[in-house]
XYZ file of C-alpha atoms in Angstrom:
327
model
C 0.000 0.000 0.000
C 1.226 3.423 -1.221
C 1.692 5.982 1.966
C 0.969 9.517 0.812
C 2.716 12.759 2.366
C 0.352 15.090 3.736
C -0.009 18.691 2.723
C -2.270 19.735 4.757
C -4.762 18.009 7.658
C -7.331 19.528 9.411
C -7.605 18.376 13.203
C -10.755 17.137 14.470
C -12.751 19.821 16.520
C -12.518 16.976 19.118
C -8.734 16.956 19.141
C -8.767 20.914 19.467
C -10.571 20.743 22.770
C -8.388 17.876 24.043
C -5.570 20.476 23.001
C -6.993 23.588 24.835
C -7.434 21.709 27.737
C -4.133 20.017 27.901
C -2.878 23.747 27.738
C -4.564 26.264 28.853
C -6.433 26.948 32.029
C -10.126 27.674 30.599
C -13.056 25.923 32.945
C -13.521 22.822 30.921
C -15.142 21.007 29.617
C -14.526 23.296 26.134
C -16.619 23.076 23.190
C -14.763 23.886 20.162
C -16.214 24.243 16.214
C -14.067 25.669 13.609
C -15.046 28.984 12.149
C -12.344 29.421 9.188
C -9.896 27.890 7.029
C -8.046 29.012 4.488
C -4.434 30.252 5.353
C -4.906 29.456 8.896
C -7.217 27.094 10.705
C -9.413 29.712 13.310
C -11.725 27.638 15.943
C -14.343 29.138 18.424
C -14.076 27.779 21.505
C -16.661 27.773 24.412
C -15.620 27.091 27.733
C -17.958 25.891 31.015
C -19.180 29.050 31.881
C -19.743 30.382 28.250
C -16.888 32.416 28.231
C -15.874 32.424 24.365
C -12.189 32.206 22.492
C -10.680 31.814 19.411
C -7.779 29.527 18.670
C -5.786 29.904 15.728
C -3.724 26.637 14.534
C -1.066 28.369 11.864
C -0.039 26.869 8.559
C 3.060 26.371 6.945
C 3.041 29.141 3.760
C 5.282 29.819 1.438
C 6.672 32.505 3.519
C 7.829 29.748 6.011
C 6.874 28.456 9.482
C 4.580 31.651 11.431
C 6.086 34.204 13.577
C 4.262 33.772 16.533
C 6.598 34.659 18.940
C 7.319 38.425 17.370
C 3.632 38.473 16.911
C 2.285 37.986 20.520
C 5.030 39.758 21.692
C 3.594 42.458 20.227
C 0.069 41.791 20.484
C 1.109 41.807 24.309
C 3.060 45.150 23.884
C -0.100 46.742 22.454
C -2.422 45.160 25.215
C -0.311 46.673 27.334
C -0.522 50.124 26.075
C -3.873 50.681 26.231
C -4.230 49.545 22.008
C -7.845 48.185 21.529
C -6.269 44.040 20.128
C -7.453 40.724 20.885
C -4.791 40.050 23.008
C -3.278 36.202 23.446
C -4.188 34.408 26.583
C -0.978 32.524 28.514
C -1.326 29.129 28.335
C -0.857 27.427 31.714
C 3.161 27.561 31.674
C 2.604 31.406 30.590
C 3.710 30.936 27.164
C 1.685 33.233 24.801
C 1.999 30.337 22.039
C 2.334 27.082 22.102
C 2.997 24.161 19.710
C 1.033 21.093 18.350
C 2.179 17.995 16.114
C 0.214 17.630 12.479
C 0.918 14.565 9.977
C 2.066 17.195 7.958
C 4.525 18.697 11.070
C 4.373 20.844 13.757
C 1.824 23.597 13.795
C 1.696 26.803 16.003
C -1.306 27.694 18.198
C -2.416 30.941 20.127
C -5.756 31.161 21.733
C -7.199 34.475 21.896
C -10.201 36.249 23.983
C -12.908 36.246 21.745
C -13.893 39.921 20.822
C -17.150 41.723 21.526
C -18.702 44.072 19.272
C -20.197 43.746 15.380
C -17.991 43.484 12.309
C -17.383 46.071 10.218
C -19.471 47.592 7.479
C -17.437 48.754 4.132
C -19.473 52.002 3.557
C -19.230 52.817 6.753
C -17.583 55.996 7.161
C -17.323 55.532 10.901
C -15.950 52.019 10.727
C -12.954 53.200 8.213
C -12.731 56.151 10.734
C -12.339 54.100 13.398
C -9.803 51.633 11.766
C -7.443 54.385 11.088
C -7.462 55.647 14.783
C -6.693 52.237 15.873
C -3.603 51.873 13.230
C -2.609 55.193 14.403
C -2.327 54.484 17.878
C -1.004 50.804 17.259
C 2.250 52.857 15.171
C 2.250 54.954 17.895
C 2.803 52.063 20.746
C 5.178 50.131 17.798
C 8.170 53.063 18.157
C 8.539 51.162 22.189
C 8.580 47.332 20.567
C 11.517 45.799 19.732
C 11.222 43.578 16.520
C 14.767 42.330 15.991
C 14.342 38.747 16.596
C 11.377 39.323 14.237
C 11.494 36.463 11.042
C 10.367 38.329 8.447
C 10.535 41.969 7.314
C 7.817 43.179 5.086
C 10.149 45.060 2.729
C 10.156 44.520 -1.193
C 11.307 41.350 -1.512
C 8.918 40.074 1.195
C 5.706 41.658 -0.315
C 6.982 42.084 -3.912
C 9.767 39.844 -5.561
C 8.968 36.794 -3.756
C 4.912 36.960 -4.578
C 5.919 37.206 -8.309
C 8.398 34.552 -8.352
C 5.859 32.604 -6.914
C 3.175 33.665 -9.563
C 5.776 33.092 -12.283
C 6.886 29.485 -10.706
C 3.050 28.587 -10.603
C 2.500 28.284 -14.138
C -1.221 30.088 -13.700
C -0.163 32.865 -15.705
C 0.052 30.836 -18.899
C 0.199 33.810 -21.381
C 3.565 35.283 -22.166
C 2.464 38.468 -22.516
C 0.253 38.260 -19.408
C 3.243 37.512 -17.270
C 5.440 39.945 -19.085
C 3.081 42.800 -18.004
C 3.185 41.512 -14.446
C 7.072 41.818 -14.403
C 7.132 44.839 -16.099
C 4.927 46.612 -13.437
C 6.694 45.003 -10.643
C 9.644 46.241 -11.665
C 8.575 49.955 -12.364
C 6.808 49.981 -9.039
C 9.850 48.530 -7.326
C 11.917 51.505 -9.086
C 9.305 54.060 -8.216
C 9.214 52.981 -4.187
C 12.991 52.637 -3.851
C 13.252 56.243 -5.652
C 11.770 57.712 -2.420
C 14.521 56.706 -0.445
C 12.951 57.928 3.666
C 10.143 55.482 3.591
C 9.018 55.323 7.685
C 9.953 52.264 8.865
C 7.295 50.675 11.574
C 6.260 47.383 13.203
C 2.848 46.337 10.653
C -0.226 45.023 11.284
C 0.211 43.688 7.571
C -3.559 42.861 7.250
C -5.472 46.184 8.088
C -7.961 46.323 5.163
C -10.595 47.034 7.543
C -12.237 43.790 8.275
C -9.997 42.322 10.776
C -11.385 44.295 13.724
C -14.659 44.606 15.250
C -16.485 47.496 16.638
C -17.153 47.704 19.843
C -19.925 49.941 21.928
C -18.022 52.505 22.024
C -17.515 52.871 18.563
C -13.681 51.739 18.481
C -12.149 49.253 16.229
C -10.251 45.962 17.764
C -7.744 45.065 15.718
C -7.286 41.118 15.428
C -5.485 38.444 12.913
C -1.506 39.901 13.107
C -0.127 37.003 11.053
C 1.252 38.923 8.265
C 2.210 41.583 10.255
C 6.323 42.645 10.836
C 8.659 45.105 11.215
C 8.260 46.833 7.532
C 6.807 50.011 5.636
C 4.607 52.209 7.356
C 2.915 53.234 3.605
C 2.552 49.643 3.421
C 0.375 49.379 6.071
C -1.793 52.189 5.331
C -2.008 51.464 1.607
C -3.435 47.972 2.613
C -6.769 49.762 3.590
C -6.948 51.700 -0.032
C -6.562 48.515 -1.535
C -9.515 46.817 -0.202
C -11.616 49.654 -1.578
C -10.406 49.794 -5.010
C -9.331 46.271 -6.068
C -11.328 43.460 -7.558
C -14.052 46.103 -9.241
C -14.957 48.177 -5.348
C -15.133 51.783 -5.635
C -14.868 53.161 -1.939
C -12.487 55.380 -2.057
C -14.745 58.063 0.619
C -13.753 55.391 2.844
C -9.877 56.073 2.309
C -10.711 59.465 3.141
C -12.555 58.905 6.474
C -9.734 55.889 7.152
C -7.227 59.044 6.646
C -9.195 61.274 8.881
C -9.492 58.702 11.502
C -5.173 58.431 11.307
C -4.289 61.881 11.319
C -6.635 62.651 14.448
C -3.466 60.429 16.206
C -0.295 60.474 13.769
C 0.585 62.411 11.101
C 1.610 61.304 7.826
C 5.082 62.583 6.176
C 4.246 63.535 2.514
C 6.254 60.905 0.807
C 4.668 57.879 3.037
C 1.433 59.227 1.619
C 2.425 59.544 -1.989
C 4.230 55.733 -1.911
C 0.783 54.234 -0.350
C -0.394 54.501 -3.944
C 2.494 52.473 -5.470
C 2.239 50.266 -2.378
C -1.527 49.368 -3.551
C 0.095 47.354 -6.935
C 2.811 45.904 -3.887
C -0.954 44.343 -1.886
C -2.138 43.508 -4.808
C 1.202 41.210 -5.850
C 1.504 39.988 -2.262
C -1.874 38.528 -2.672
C -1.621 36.875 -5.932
C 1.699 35.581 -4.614
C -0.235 34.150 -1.396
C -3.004 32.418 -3.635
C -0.327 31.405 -6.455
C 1.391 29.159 -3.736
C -1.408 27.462 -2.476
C -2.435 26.200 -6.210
C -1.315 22.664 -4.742
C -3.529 22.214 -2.269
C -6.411 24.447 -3.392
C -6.163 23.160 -6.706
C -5.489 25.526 -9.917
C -8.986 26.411 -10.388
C -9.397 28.147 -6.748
C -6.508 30.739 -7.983
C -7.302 31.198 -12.049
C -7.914 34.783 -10.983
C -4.645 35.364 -10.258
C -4.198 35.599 -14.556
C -7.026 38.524 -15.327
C -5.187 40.493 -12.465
C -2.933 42.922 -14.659
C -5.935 45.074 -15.689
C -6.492 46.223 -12.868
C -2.677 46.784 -12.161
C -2.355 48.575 -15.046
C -5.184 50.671 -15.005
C -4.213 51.762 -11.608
C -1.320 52.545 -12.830
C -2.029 54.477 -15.388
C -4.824 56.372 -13.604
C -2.585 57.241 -10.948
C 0.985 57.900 -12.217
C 0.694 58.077 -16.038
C 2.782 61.428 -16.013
C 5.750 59.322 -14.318
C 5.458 55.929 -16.135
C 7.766 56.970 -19.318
């Protein structure tokens, strides 16, 4: 009998609970149903006195094995500083992380207090208002973290080269010219961001395209889901929340406004880190696509044929937004 290798395995919601209790302190017994999964597994878990969680299992990406001890370092570092985040809850050695064995390997776990509050509505004004005073005040409380045992850095080749190489390596993008437009823009948007030269270098949330919070009664936003966040580009950050109101088809773009108004109330923005969270839209956008590309194996090819019809909307970005500086 042939023995096959194992990509990926989901865990049993059964096993999860067994898990939780082995580590953690809740009131058991714990009731546990998964919620998500995609490029992490997220369970809600219930404990005895219906006191509600959420337990993340990480997966292995392309990026490599997830920086969870950077990450609730600095989920604890915000906690701490008054930064509305779903903090991670010690297990019962005090570890904010701890570690589980898949077929496929060993997989990372965090458990987090389940936040209250409603998610997020995209033409909210209030909602993007609120999601920029929360990134505000989370760069504020990053210039007192210390990320240099941090993995990964969220510069260019993190967010950029990699992605497309990744694309490229994929074989989605089957049309020559297709891919050639890809690289093309890559490489003029790489030009364009290292022309700046004083880019603000911060500690990222990575993810903030407004949906990974939820608002609570008093109207703020709690951030949640720092996976893809790192020591990187502060335009970066912010452009993340542009992107999710102009790419695939949205129009939103009042909601960039009200996201800006919501920042500046708590941290200004330098003029250049402005102007490169446009390019940095086409550097999402790539990161993405670079994301999906590498998960073609075990989502199958037709999950990420997208990923082709994507340098429209590059290109018309670019164009629409720096046509004077292309040539």
């Amino acid at each position: 009998m042939l023995d096959f290798d194992p990509l990926y395995s989901t865990p049993q919601a059964e096993a999860i609970e067994r898990f939780i209790q082995e580590h953690y302190g809740v009131p058991g017994p714990v009731r546990c149903r998964m919620i998500h999964r995609g490029l992490n597994d997220v369970y809600l878990v219930t404990d005895n006195h219906g006191q509600r969680y959420v337990f993340r299992l990480s997966h292995v990406r392309a990026r490599g094995r997830a920086d969870v001890e950077t990450e609730t370092a600095f989920l604890d570092h915000l906690s701490r500083s008054k930064v509305p985040v779903a903090a991670p809850i010690p297990t019962r050695d005090g570890a904010l992380y701890t570690q589980g064995r898949a077929p496929e390997g060993v997989r990372e776990g965090v458990l987090f207090q389940a936040i209250a509050g409603r998610e997020p509505i995209a033409t909210d004004a209030g909602d993007a208002l609120a999601n920029g005073k929360t990134l505000a005040l989370m760069h504020n409380a990053a210039e007192t973290f210390s990320s240099d045992r941090a993995l990964y850095r969220l510069d260019l080749e993190h967010l950029l080269h990699r992605p497309l190489a990744r694309i490229r390596d994929s074989g989605i993008v089957e049309d020559p010219k297709v891919l050639g437009d890809l690289e093309d823009i890559a490489s003029r948007t790489a030009n364009a961001i290292e022309a700046f030269g004083n880019l603000t270098w911060t500690y990222c949330h990575g993810d903030c395209h407004g949906f990974n919070a939820r608002i609570n009664d008093a109207g703020d936003a709690v951030f949640f889901d720092f996976d893809d966040g790192g020591p990187g580009y502060l335009a970066y950050d912010l452009s993340v929340f542009l992107w999710a109101k102009v790419s695939f088809g949205r129009k939103l773009t009042p909601m960039w406004d009200a996201f800006l108004e919501g920042y500046r109330a708590g941290r200004p923005i330098a003029p250049y880190d402005f102007e490169a969270a446009q390019r940095f839209v086409i550097v999402r956008h790539f990161w993405l696509m670079g994301e999906y590309a590498s998960r073609s194996p075990e989502w199958g090819s037709n999950a990420v044929g997208w990923i082709a019809r994507e340098a429209t909307f590059l290109k018309t970005w670019e164009m629409d937004r720096f046509a004077d500086r292309l040539f």
